[in-house]
Coordinates of C-alpha atoms (C1' of nucleotides) in Angstrom, one line a residue:
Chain A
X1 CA 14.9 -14.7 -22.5
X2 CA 15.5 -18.2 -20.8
X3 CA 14.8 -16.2 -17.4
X4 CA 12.0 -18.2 -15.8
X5 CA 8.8 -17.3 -15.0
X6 CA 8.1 -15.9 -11.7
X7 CA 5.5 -17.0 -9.6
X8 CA 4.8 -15.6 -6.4
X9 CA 2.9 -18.7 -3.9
X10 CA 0.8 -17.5 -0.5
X11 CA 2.7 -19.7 2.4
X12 CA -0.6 -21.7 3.0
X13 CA -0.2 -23.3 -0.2
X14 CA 3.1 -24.9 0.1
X15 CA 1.5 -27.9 1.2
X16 CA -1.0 -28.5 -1.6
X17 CA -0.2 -30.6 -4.8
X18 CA -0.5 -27.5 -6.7
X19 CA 2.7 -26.3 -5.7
X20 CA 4.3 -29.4 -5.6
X21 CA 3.9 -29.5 -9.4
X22 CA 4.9 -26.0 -9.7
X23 CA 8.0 -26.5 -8.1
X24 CA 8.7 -29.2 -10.6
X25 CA 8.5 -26.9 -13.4
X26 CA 11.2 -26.0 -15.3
X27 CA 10.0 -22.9 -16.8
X28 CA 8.7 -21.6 -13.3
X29 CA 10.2 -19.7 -10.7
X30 CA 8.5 -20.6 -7.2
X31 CA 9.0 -18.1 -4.4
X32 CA 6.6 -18.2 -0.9
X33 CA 5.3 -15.3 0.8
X34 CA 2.7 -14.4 3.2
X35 CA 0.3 -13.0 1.0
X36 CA -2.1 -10.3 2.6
X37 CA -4.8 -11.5 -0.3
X38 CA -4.7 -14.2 -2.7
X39 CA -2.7 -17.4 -3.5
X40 CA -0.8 -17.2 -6.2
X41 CA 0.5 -13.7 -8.0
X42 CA 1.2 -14.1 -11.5
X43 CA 2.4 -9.9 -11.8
X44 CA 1.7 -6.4 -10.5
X45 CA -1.6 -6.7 -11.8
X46 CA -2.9 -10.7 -12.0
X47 CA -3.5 -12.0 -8.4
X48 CA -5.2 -16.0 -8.6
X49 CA -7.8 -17.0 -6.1
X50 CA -7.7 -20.7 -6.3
X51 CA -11.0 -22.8 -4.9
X52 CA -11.3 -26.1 -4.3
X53 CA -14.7 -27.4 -5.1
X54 CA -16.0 -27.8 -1.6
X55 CA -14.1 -24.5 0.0
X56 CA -15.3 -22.7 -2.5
X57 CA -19.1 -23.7 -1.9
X58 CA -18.3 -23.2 1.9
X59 CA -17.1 -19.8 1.2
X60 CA -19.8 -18.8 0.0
X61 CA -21.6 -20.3 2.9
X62 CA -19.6 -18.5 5.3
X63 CA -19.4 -15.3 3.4
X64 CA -15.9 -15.4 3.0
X65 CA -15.6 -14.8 -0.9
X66 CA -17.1 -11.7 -0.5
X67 CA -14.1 -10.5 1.9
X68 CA -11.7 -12.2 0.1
X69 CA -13.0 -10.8 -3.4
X70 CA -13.0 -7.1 -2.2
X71 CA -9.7 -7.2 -1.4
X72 CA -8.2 -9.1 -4.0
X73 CA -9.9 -6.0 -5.7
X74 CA -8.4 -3.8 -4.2
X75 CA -4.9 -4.8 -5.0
X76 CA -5.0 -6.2 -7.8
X77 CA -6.2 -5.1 -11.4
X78 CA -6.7 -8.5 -12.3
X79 CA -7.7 -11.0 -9.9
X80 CA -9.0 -14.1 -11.4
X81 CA -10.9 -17.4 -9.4
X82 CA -9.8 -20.6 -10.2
X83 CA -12.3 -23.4 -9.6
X84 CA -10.9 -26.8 -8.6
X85 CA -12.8 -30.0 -9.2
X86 CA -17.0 -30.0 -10.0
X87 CA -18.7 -27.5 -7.8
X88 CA -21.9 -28.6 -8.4
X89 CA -21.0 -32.2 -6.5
X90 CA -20.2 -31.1 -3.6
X91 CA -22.1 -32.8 -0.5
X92 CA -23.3 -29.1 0.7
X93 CA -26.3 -28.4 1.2
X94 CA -26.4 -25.2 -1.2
X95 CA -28.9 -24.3 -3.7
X96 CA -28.3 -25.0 -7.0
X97 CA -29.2 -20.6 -7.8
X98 CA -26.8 -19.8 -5.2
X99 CA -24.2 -21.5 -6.5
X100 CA -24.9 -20.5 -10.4
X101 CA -25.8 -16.7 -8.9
X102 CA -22.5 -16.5 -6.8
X103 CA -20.6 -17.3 -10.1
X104 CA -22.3 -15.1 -12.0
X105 CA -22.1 -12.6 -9.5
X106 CA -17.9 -13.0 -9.9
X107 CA -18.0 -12.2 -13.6
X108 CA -21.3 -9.9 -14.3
X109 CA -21.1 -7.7 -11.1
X110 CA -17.5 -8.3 -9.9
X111 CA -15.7 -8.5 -13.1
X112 CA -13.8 -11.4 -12.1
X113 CA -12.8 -14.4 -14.3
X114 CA -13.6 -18.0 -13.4
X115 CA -11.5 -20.7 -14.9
X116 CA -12.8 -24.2 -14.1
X117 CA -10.1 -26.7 -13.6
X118 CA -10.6 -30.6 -12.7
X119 CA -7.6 -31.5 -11.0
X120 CA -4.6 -29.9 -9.3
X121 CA -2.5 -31.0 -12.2
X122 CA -4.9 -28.7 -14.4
X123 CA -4.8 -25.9 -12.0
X124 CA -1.1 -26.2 -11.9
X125 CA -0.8 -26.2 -15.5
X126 CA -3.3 -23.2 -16.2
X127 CA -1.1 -21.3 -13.7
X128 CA 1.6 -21.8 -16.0
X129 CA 0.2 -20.6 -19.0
X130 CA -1.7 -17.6 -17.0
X131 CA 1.7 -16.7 -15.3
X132 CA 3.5 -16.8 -19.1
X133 CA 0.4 -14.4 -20.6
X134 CA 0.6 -12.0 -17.1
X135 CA 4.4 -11.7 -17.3
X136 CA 4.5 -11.7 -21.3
X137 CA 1.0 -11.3 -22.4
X138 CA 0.6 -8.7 -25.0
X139 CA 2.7 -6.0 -23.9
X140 CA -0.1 -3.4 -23.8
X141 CA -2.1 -1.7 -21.3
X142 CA -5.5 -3.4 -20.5
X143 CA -8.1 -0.5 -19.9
X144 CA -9.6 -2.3 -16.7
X145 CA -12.7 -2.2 -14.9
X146 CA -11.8 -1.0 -11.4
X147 CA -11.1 2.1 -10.6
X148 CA -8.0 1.9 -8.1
X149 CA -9.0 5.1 -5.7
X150 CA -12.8 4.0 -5.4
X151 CA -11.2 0.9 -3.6
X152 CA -9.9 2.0 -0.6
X153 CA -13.8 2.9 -0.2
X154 CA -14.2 -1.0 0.3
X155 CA -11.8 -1.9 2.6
X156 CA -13.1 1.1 4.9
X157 CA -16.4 -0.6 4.4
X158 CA -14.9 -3.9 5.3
X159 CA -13.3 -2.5 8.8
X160 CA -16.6 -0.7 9.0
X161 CA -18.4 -4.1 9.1
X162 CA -16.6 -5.6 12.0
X163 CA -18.5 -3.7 14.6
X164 CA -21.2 -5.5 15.5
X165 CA -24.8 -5.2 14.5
X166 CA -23.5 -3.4 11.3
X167 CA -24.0 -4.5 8.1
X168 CA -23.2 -3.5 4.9
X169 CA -25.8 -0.7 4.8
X170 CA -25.5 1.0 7.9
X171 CA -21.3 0.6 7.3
X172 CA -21.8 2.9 4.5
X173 CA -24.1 5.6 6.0
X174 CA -21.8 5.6 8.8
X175 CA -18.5 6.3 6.6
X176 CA -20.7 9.0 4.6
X177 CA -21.8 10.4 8.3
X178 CA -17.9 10.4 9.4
X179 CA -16.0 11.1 6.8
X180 CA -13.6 8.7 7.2
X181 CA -12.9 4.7 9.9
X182 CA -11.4 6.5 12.4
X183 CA -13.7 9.1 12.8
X184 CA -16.2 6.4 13.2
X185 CA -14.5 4.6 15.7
X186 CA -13.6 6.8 17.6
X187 CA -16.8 8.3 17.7
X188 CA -18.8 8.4 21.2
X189 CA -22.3 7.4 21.2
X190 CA -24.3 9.9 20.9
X191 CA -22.5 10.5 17.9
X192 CA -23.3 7.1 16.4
X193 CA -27.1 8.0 17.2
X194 CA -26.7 10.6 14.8
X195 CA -26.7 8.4 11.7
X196 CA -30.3 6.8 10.4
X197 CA -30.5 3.1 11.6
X198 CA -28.5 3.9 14.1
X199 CA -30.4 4.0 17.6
X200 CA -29.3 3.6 21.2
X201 CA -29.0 -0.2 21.3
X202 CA -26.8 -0.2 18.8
X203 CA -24.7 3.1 19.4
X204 CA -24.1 1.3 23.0
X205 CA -22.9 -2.2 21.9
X206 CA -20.8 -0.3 19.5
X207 CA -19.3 1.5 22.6
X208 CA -19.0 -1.5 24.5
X209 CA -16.8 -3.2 22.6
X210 CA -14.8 -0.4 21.8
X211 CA -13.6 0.3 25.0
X212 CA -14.2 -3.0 26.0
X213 CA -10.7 -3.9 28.7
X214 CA -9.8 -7.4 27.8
X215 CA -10.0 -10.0 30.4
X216 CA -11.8 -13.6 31.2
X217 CA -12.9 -15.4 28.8
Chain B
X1 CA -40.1 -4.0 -11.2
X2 CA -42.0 -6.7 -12.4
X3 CA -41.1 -6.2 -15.6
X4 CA -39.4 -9.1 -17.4
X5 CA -35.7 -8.9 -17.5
X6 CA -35.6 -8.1 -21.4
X7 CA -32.7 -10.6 -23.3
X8 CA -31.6 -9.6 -26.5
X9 CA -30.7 -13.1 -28.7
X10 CA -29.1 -13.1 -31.9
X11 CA -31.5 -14.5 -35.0
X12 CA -29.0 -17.5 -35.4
X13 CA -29.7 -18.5 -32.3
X14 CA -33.5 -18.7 -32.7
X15 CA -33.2 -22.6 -32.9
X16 CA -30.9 -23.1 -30.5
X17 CA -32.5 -25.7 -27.1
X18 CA -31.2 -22.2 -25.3
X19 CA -32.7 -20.1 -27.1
X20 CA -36.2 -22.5 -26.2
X21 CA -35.6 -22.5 -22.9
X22 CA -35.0 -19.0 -22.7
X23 CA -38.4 -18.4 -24.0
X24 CA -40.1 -20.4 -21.3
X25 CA -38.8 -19.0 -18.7
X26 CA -41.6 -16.4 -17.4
X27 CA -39.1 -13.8 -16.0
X28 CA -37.3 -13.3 -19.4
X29 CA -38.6 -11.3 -22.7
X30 CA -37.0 -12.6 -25.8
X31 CA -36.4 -10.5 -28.2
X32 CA -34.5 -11.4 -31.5
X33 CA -32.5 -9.3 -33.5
X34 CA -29.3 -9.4 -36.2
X35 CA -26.4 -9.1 -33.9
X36 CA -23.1 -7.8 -35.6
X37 CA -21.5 -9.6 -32.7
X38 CA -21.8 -11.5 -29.8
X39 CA -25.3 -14.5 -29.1
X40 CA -26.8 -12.9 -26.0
X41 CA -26.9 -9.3 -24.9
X42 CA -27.9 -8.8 -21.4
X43 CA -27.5 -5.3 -20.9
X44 CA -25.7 -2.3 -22.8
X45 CA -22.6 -3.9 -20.7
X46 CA -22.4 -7.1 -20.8
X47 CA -22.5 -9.5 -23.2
X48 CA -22.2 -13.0 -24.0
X49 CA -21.0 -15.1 -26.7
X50 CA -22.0 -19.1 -26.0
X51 CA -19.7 -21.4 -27.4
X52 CA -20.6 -25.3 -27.5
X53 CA -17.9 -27.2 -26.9
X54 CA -17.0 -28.4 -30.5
X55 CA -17.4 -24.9 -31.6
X56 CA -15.0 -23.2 -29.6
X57 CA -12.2 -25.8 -29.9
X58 CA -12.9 -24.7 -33.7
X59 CA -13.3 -20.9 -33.5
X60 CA -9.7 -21.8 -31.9
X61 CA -8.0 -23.4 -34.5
X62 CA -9.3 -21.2 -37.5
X63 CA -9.1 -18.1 -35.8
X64 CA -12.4 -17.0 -35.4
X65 CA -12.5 -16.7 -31.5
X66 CA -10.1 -13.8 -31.8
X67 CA -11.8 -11.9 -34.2
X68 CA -15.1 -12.2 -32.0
X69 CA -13.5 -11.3 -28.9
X70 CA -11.7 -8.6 -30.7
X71 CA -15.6 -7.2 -31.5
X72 CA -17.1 -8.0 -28.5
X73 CA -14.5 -5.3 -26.5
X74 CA -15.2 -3.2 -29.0
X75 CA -18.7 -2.9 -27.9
X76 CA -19.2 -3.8 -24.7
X77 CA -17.7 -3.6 -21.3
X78 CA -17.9 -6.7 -20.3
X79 CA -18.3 -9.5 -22.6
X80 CA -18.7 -12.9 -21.2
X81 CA -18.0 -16.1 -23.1
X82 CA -20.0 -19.6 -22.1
X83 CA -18.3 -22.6 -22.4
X84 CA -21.0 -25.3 -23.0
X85 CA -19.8 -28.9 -22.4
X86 CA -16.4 -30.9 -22.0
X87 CA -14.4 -28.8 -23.9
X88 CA -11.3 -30.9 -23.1
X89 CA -13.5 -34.0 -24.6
X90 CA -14.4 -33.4 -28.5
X91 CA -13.2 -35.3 -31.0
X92 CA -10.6 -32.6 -32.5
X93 CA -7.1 -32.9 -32.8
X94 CA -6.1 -30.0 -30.4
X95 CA -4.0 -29.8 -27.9
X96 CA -4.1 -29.7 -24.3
X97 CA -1.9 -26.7 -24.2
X98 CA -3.9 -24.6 -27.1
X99 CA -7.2 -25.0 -24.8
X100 CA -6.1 -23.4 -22.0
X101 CA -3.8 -21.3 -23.7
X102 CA -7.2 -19.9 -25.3
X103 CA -8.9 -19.9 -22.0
X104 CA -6.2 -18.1 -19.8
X105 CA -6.1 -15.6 -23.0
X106 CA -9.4 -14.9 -22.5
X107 CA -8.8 -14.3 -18.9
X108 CA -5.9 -12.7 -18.5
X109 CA -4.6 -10.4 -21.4
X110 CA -8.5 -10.0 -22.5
X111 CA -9.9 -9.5 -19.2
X112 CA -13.5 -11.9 -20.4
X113 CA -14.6 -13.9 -17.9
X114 CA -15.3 -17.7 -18.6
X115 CA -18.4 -19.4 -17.1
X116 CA -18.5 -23.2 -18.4
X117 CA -22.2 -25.0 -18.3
X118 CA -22.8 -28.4 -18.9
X119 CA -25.9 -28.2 -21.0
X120 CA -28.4 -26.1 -23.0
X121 CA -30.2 -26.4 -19.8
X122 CA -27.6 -25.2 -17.5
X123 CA -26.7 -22.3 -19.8
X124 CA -30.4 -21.2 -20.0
X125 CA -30.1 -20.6 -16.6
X126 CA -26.8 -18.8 -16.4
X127 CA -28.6 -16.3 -18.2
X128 CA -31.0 -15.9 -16.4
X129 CA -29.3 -15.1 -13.6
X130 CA -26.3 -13.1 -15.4
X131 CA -29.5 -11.3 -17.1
X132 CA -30.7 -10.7 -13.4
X133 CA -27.6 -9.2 -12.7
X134 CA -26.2 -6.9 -15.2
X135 CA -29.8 -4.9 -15.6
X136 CA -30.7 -5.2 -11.7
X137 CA -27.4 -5.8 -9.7
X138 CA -28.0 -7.9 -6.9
X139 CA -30.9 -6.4 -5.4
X140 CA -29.2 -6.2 -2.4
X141 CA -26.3 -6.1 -0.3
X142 CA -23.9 -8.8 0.7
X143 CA -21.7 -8.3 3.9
X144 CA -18.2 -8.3 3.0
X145 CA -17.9 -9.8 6.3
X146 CA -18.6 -13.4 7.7
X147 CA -21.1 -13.8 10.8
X148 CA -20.1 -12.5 13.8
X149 CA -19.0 -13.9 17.4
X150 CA -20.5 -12.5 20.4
X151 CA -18.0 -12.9 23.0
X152 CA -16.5 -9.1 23.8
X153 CA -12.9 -10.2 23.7
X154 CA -13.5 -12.5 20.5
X155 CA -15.6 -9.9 18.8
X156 CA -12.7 -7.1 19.6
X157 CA -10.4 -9.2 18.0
X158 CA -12.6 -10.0 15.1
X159 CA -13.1 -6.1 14.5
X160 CA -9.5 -5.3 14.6
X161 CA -8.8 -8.0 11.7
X162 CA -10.9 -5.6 9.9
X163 CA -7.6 -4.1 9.1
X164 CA -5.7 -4.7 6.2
X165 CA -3.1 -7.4 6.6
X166 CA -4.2 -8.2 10.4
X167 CA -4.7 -11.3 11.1
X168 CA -5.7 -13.0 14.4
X169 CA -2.4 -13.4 15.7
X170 CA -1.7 -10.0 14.9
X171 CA -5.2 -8.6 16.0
X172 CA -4.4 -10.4 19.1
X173 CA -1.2 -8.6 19.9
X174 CA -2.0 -5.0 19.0
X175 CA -5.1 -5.3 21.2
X176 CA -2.6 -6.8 24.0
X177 CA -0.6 -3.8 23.3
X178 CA -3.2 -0.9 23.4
X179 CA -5.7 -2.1 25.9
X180 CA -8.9 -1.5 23.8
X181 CA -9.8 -1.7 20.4
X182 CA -10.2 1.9 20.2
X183 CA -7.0 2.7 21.4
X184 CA -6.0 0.4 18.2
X185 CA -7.9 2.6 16.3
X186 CA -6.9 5.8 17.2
X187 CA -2.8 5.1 17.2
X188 CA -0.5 6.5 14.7
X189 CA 1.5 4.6 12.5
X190 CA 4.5 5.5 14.9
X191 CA 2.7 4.0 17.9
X192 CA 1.1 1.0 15.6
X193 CA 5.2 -0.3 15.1
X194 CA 6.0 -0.8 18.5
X195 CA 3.5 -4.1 18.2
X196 CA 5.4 -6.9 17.6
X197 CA 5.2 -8.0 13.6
X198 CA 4.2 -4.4 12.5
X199 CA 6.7 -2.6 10.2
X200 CA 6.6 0.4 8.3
X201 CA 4.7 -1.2 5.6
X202 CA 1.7 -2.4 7.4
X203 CA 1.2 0.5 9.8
X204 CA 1.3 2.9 6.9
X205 CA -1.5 0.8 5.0
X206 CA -3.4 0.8 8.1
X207 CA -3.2 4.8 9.0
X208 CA -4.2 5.1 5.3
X209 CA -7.0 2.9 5.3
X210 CA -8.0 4.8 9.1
X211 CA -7.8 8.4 7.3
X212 CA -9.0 7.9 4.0
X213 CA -12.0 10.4 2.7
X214 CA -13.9 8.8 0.6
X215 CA -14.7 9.2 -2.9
X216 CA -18.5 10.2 -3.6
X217 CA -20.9 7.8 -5.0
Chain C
dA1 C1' -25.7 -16.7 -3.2
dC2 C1' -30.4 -17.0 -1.7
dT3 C1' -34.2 -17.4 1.9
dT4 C1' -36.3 -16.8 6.0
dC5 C1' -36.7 -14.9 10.4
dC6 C1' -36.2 -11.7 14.0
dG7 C1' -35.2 -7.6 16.2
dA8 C1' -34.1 -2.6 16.2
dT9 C1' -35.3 1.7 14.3
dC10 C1' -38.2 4.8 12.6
dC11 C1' -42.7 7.1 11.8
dT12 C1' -47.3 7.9 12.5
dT13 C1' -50.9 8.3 15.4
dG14 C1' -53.7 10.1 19.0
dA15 C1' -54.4 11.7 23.4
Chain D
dT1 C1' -45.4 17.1 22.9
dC2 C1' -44.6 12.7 23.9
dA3 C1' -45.7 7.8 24.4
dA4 C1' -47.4 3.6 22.2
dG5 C1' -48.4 1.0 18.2
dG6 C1' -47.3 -0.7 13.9
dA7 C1' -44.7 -0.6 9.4
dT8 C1' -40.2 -0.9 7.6
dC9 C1' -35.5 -1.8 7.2
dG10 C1' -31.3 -4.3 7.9
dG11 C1' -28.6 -7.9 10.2
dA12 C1' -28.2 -12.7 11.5
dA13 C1' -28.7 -17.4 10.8
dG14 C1' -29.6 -21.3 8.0
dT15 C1' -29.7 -24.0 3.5

DNA sequence: ACTTCCGATCCTTGA
DNA sequence: TCAAGGATCGGAAGT
């Protein structure tokens, strides 16, 4: 019973006052790890995302909470967002509706939490109580709202989206076309041609890169 | 489609500066009704229960908020609870550790997401766009992936970090090691360990995510 | 996230 | 049947 608490810290966070406090915390056990996904994991199934104010309005920007958010999925039955500081006083120059719709995207479409926090002291202290409810919580199974299998679905997608001039759309007729990411990338291009939205243009830049030798920059 | 986005409001509500500006707003229908639980229901799915500051530090202390909660899972997938105002600023004699116990409760072992607004105002418009989302979804798709470079070698790179745990340094070395990013994509798990910084783990999760069929829609 | 803009792809026409 | 034109869709870029 007077085990502590384990928490499991993404290396890129070792500098950030976050950890610093979490490290001074009796009841926690700190251990670092290069996390594929996520910063901090709080059990199997409870992954944290934490946002500062301003990265989190730039990842929206930048479209990187979307990656991010798919994965965390993908692992994790749980993942939850924690929002730093006031993310509606950030310099950027981001629309009030983007900002409200991206959150309500995270909990309406995604099914993800958001827990607001105003300082790293906060954030450090939530983490405690979250990590004690994760580890401890209830005992019980949580029927959840992702389905585990459907997932792996997503990350093709995500692979899928790397080549260029493909988008989330034409990622997904081309998996349903292939079968499966490596039967699309290793497809020729008059094979690409063969899926709607998919014309010459693309099905050669496609090609290009893929066998593309690397040299000069 | 141009229907109104119907919002079904509980009658106590009916006063409520929410409930006002709900009814103002063009793109909502209002309807009222005798909820047995929950303020705001936004689709068969999702629902939300708006709690005022002062309220929920209450519904905390005598117990209510569990007995709610409790109710809401019962009947809906994914209830939502509003957090209106500075609910680390009322008057009440309640801990620190109580609020965010109740908060990361709701998170973690409950699985209901917590939105906080700062006014009636603000929370009119949460719903609005919560509203948008549970009936309609998005409306369309967001890449999972940020923009895209154009240089060959950079964008070969940037495809091959479409794989699960690759990063740039690791994109970098594999594509070093095969020649071409299809070559990357082709190679078995065997062939994917002799890059540098690519165990068992990794190359399995990789030939996993390359050869997975996936699910129907 | 949301909006706007631009280009590729597809589809219809019409000769 | 095929080429040219325009409508449509989807990706990219910007806020």
């Amino acid at each position: 019973m007077s085990d502590k608490l384990l928490i499991r810290v993404d290396v890129r966070e070792i500098r950030s006052g976050v950890t610093q406090l979490l490290q001074q915390n009796q009841l926690l056990r700190v251990e670092f790890e290069e996390l594929p996904v996520g910063d901090f994991i709080l059990s199997d199934e409870v992954c944290v995302e934490r946002k500062a104010a301003t990265d989190f309005v730039l990842s929206i920007m930048d479209g990187r909470l979307f990656g991010q958010v798919a994965q965390m999925k993908a692992t994790y039955l749980r993942p939850i967002v924690v929002l730093e500081g006031d993310v509606f006083n950030t310099r950027s120059a981001i629309s009030r509706e983007s900002l409200m719709g991206a959150i309500s995207w995270l909990n309406v479409i995604e099914g993800i939490g958001t827990v607001h926090s105003r300082s790293a002291a906060e954030t450090a202290a939530f983490l405690e109580v979250m990590c004690r409810h994760a580890q401890q919580g209830l005992g019980y199974e949580i029927p959840l709202r992702g389905s585990k299998p459907k997932d792996l679905n997503v990350l093709a997608q995500y692979a899928v989206e790397g080549l260029p001039s493909v988008g989330p759309s034409t990622a997904k007729k081309m998996l349903e076309h292939f079968g499966s990411a490596r039967r699309v990338f290793t497809a020729t291009p008059e094979e690409l041609r063969g899926v709607k939205g998919v014309g010459a243009k693309m099905s050669e830049g496609i090609a290009q890169l893929l066998d593309h030798q690397l040299g000069k920059s």
